[in-house]
PDB file of C-alpha atoms in Angstrom:
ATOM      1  CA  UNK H 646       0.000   0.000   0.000  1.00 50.00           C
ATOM      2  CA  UNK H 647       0.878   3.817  -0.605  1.00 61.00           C
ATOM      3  CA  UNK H 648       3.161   5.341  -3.192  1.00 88.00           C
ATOM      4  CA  UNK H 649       2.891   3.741  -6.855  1.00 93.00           C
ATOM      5  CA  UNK H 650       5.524   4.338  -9.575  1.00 97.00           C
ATOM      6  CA  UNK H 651       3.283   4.603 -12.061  1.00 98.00           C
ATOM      7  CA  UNK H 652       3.905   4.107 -15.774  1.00 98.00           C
ATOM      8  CA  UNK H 653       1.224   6.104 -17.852  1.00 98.00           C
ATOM      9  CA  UNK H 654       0.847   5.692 -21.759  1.00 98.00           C
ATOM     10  CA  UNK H 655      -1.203   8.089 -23.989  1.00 98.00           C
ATOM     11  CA  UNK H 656      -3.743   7.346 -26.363  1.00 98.00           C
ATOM     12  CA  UNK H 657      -3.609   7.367 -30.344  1.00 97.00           C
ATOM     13  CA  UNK H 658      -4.146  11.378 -30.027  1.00 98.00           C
ATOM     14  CA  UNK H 659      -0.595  11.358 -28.484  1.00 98.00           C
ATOM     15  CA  UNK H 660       0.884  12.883 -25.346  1.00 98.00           C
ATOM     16  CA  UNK H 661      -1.836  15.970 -24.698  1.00 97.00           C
ATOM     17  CA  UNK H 662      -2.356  18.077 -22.015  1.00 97.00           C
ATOM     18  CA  UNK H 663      -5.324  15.698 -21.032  1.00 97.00           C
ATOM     19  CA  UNK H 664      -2.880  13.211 -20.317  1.00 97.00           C
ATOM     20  CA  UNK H 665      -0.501  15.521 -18.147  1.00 98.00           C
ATOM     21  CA  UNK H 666      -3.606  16.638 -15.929  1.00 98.00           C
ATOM     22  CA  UNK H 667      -4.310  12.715 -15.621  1.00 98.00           C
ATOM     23  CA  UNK H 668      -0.723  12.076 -14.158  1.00 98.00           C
ATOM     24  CA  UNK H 669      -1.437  15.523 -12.039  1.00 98.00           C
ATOM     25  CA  UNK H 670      -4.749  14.071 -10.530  1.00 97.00           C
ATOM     26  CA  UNK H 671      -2.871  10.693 -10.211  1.00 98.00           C
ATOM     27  CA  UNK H 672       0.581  12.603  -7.972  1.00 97.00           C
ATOM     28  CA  UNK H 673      -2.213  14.577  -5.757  1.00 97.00           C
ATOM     29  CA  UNK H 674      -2.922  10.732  -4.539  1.00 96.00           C
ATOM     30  CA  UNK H 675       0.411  10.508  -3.449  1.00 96.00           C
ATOM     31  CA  UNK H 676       1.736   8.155  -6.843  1.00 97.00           C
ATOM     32  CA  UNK H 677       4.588   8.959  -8.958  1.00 96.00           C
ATOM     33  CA  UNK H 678       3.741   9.494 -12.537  1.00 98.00           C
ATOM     34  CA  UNK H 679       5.894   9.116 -15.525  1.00 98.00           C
ATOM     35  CA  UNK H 680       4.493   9.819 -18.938  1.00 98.00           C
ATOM     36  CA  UNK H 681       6.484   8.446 -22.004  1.00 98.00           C
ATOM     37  CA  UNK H 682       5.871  10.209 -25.302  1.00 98.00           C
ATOM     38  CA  UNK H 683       5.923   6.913 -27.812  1.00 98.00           C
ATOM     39  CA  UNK H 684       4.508   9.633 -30.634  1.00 98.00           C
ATOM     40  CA  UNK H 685       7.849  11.022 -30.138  1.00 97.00           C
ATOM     41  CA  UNK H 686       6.050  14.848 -30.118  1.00 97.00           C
ATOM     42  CA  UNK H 687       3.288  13.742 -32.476  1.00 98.00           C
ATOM     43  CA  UNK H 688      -0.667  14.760 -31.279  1.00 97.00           C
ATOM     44  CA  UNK H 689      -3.333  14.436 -33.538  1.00 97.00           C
ATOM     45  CA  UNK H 690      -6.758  16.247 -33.868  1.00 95.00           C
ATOM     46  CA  UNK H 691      -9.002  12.705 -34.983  1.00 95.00           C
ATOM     47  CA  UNK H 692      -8.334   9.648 -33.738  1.00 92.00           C
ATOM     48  CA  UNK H 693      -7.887   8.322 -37.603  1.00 95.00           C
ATOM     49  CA  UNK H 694      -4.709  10.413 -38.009  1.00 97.00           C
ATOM     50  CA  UNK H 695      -3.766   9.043 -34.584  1.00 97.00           C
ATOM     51  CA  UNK H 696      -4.196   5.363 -36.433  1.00 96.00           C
ATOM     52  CA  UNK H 697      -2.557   6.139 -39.466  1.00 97.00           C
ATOM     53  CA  UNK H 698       0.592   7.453 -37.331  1.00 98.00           C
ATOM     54  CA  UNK H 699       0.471   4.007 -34.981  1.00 97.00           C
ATOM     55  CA  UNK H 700       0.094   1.996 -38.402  1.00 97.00           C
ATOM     56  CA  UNK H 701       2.708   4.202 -40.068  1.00 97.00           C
ATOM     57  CA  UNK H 702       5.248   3.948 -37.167  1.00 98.00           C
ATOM     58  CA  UNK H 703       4.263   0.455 -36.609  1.00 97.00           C
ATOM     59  CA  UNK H 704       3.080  -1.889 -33.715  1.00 94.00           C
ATOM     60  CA  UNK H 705       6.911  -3.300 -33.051  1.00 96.00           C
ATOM     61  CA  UNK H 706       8.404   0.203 -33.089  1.00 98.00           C
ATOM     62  CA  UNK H 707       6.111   2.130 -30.480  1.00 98.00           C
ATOM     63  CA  UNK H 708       6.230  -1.221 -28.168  1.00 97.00           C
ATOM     64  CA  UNK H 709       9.909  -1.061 -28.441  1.00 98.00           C
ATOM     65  CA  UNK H 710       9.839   2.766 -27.063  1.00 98.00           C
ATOM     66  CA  UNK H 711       7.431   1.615 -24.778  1.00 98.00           C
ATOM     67  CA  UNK H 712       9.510  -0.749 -23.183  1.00 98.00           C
ATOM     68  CA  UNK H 713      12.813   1.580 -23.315  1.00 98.00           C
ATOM     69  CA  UNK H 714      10.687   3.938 -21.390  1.00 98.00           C
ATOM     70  CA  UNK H 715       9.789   1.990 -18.400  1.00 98.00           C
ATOM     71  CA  UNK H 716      13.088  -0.488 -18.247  1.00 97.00           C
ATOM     72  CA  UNK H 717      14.536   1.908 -16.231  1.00 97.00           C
ATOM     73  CA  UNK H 718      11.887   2.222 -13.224  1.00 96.00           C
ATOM     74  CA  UNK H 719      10.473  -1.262 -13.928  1.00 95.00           C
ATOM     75  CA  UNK H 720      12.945  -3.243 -11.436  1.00 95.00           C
ATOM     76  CA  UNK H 721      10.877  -1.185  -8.473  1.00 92.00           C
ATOM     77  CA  UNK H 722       7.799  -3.143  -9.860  1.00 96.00           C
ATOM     78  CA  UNK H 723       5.417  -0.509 -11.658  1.00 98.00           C
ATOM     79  CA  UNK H 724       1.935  -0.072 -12.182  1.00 98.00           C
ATOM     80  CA  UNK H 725       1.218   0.202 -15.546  1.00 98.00           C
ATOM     81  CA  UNK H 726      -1.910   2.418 -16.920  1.00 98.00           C
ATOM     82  CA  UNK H 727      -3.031   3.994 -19.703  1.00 98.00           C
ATOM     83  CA  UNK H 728      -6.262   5.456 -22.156  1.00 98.00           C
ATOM     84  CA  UNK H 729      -7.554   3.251 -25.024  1.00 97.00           C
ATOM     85  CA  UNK H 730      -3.935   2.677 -27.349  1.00 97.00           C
ATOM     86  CA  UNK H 731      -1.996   3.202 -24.259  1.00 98.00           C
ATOM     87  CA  UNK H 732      -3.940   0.585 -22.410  1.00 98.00           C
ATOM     88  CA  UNK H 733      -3.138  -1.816 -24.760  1.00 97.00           C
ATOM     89  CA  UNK H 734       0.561  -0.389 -24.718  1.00 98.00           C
ATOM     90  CA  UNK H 735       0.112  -0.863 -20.813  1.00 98.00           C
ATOM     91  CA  UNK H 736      -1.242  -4.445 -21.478  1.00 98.00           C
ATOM     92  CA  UNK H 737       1.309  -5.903 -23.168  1.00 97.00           C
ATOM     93  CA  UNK H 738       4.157  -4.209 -20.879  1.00 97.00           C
ATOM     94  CA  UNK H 739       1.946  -5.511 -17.472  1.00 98.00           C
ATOM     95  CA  UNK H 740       1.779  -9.235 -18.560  1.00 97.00           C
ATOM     96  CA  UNK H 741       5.585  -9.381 -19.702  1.00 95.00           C
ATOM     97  CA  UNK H 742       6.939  -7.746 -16.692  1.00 96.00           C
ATOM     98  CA  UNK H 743       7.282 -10.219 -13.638  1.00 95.00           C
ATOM     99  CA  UNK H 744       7.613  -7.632 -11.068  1.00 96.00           C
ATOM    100  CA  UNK H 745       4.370  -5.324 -12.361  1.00 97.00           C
ATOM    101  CA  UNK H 746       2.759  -4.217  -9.351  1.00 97.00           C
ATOM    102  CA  UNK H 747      -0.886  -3.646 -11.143  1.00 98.00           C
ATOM    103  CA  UNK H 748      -2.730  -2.984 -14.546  1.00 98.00           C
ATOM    104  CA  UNK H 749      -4.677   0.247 -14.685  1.00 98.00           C
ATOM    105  CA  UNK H 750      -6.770   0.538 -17.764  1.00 98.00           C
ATOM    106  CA  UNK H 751      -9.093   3.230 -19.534  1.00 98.00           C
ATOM    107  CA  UNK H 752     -10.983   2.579 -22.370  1.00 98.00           C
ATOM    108  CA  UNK H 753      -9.238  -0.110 -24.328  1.00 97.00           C
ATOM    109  CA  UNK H 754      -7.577  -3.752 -23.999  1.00 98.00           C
ATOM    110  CA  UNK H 755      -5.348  -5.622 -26.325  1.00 96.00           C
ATOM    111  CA  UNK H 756      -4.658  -9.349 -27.573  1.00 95.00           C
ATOM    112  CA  UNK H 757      -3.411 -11.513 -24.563  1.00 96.00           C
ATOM    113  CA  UNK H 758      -0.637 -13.965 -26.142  1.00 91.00           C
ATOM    114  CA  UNK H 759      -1.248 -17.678 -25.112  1.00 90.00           C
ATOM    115  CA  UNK H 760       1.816 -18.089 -22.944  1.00 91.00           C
ATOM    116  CA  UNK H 761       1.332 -14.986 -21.421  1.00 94.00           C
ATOM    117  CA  UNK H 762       1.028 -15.850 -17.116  1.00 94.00           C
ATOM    118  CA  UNK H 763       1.036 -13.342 -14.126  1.00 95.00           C
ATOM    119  CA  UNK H 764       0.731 -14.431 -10.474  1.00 93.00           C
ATOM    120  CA  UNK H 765      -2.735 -13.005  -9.550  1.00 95.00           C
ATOM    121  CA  UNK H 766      -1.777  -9.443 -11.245  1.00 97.00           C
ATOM    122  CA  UNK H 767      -4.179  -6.692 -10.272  1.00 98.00           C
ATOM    123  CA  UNK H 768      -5.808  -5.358 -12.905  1.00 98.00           C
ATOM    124  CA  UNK H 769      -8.650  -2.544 -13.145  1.00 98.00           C
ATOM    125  CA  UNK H 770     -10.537  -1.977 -16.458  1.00 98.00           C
ATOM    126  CA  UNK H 771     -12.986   1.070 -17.483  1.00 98.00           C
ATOM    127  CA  UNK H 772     -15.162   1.349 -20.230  1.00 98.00           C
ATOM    128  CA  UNK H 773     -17.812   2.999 -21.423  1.00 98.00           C
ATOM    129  CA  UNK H 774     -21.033   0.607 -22.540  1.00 97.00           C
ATOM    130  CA  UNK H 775     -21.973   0.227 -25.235  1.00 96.00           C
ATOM    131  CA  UNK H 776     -18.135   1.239 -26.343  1.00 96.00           C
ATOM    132  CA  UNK H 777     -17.272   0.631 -30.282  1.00 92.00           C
ATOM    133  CA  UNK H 778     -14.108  -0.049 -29.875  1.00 94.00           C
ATOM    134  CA  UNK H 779     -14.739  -2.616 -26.545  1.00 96.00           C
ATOM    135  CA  UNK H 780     -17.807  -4.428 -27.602  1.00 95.00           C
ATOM    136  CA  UNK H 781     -19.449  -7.198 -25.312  1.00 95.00           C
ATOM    137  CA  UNK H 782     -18.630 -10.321 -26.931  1.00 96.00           C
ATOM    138  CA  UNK H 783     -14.436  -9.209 -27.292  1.00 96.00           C
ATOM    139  CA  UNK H 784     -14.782  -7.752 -22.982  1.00 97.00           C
ATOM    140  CA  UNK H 785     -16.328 -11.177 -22.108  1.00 96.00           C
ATOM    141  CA  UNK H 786     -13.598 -12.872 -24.424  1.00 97.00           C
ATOM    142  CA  UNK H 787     -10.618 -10.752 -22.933  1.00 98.00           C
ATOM    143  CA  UNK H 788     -11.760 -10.868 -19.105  1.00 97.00           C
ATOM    144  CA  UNK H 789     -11.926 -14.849 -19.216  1.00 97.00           C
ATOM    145  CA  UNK H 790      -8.296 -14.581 -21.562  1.00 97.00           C
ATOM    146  CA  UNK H 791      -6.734 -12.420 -18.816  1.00 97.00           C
ATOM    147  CA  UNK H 792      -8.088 -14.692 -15.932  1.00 97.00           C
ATOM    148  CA  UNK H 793      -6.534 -17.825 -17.265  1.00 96.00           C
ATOM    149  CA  UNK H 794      -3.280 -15.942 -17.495  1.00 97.00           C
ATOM    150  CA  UNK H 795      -3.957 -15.666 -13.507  1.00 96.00           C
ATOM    151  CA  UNK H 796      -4.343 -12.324 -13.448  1.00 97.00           C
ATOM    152  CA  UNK H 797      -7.175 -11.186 -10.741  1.00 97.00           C
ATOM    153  CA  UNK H 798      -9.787  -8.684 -13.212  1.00 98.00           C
ATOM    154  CA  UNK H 799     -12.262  -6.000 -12.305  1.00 97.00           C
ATOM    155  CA  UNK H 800     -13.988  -4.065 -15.447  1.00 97.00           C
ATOM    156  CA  UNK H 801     -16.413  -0.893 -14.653  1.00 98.00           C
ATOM    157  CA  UNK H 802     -18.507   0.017 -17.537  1.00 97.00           C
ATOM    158  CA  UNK H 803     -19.901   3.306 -18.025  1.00 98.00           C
ATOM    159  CA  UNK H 804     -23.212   2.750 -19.559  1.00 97.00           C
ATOM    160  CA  UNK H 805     -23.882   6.101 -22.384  1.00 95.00           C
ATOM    161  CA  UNK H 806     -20.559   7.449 -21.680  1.00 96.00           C
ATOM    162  CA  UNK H 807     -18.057   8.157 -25.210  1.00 95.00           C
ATOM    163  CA  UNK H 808     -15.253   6.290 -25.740  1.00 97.00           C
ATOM    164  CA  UNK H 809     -12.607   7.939 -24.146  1.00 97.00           C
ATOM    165  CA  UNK H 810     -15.315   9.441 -21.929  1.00 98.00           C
ATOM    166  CA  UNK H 811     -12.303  10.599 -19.063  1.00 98.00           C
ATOM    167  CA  UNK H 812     -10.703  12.929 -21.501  1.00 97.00           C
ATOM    168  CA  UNK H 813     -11.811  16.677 -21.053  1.00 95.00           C
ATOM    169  CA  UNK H 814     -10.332  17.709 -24.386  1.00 95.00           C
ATOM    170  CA  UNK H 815     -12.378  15.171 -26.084  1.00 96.00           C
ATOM    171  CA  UNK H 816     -16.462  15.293 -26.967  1.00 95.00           C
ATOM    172  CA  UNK H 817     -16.447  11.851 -25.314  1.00 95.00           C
ATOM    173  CA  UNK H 818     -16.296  13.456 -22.451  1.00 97.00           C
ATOM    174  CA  UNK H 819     -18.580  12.337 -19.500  1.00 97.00           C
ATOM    175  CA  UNK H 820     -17.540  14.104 -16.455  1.00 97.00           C
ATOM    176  CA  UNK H 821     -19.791  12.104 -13.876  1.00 98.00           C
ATOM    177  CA  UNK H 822     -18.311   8.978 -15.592  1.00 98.00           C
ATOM    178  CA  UNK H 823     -15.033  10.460 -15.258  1.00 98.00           C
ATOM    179  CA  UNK H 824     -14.919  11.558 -11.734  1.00 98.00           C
ATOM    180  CA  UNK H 825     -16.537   7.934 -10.869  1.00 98.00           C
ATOM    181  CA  UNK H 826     -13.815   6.112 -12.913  1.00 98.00           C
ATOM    182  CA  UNK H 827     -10.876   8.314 -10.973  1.00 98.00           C
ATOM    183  CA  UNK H 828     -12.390   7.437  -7.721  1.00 98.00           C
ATOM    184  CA  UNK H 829     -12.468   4.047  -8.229  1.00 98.00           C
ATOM    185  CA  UNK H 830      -9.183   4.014  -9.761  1.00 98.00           C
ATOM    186  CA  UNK H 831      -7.238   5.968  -6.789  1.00 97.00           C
ATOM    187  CA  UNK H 832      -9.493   3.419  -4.598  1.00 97.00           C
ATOM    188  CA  UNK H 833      -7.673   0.524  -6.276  1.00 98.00           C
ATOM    189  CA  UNK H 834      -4.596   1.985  -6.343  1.00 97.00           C
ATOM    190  CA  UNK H 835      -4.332   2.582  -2.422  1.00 95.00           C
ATOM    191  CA  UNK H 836      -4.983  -1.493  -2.804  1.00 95.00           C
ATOM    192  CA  UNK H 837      -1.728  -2.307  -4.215  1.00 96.00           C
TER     193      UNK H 837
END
């Protein structure tokens, strides 16, 4: 319990103020927040030109940054979090990293490889519902994937909320659904 070195990844509109003022709200708990830029400077206006830059850059390339950004801090055992693409960045960095403290995720998940195994990894998912990218068949799919990895799962879903309904800067924004989500985050994070 107490202070989390936290390792927070952006979504596919890059490293925004949004995300700063997440890792603000997140040090006012008491955590320590780094933010890696894997867009190396890049933000984007749409989420498609956010796409085109991940497909662009490619999948292997922004892990790879991903993974040079927390390989410093990671022998402390960090938590790793992020919003929609930076969940799934967070993901795939969480189940590879024996000493991850705890998965914090906002608005998206990823593919869960076959051999991938944690020892009863916390791991906190929120989404809104119904959520395009998140739909209800692939969340049942991916919580019963991530269990048998031995991971121990809670999802929140955020029924009418927009997709990346915690960003301010965003017209998915839901700020009842945010403020709940934060709460219950910082809750889970005092867990740890």
């Amino acid at each position: 319990m107490g202070l989390m070195n936290i390792m927070l990844f952006h979504s596919a509109y890059g490293l925004r103020p949004s995300v700063h003022a997440a890792a603000d709200r997140l040090r006012a708990a008491g955590h320590e927040v780094r933010v890696p830029d894997i867009f190396a400077g890049h933000t984007f206006e749409t989420v498609e030109e956010g796409l085109a830059f991940q497909q662009e850059t490619g999948k292997e390339e922004l892990l790879k940054r991903a993974v040079l950004a927390a390989a410093p801090y990671s022998d402390s055992g960090l938590v790793y979090a992020g919003f929609s693409f930076g969940a799934s960045v967070a993901q795939t960095l969480a189940l590879g990293d024996a000493k991850a403290r705890g998965l914090l995720m906002f608005h998206g998940t990823s593919d869960i490889a076959e051999s991938a195994s944690v020892n009863e990894l916390p791991v906190q998912l929120h989404v809104a519902d119904p959520d395009p990218y998140e739909t209800h068949d692939w969340l049942n799919s991916w919580y019963l994937q991530m269990r048998r990895t031995g991971a121990d799962v809670e999802i929140y879903r955020y029924p009418g909320a927009g997709h990346l309904f915690t960003d301010a800067e965003l017209p998915d924004f839901d700020q009842a659904s945010a403020e709940l989500a934060w709460k219950v985050a910082i809750g889970f994070l005092a867990t740890l």
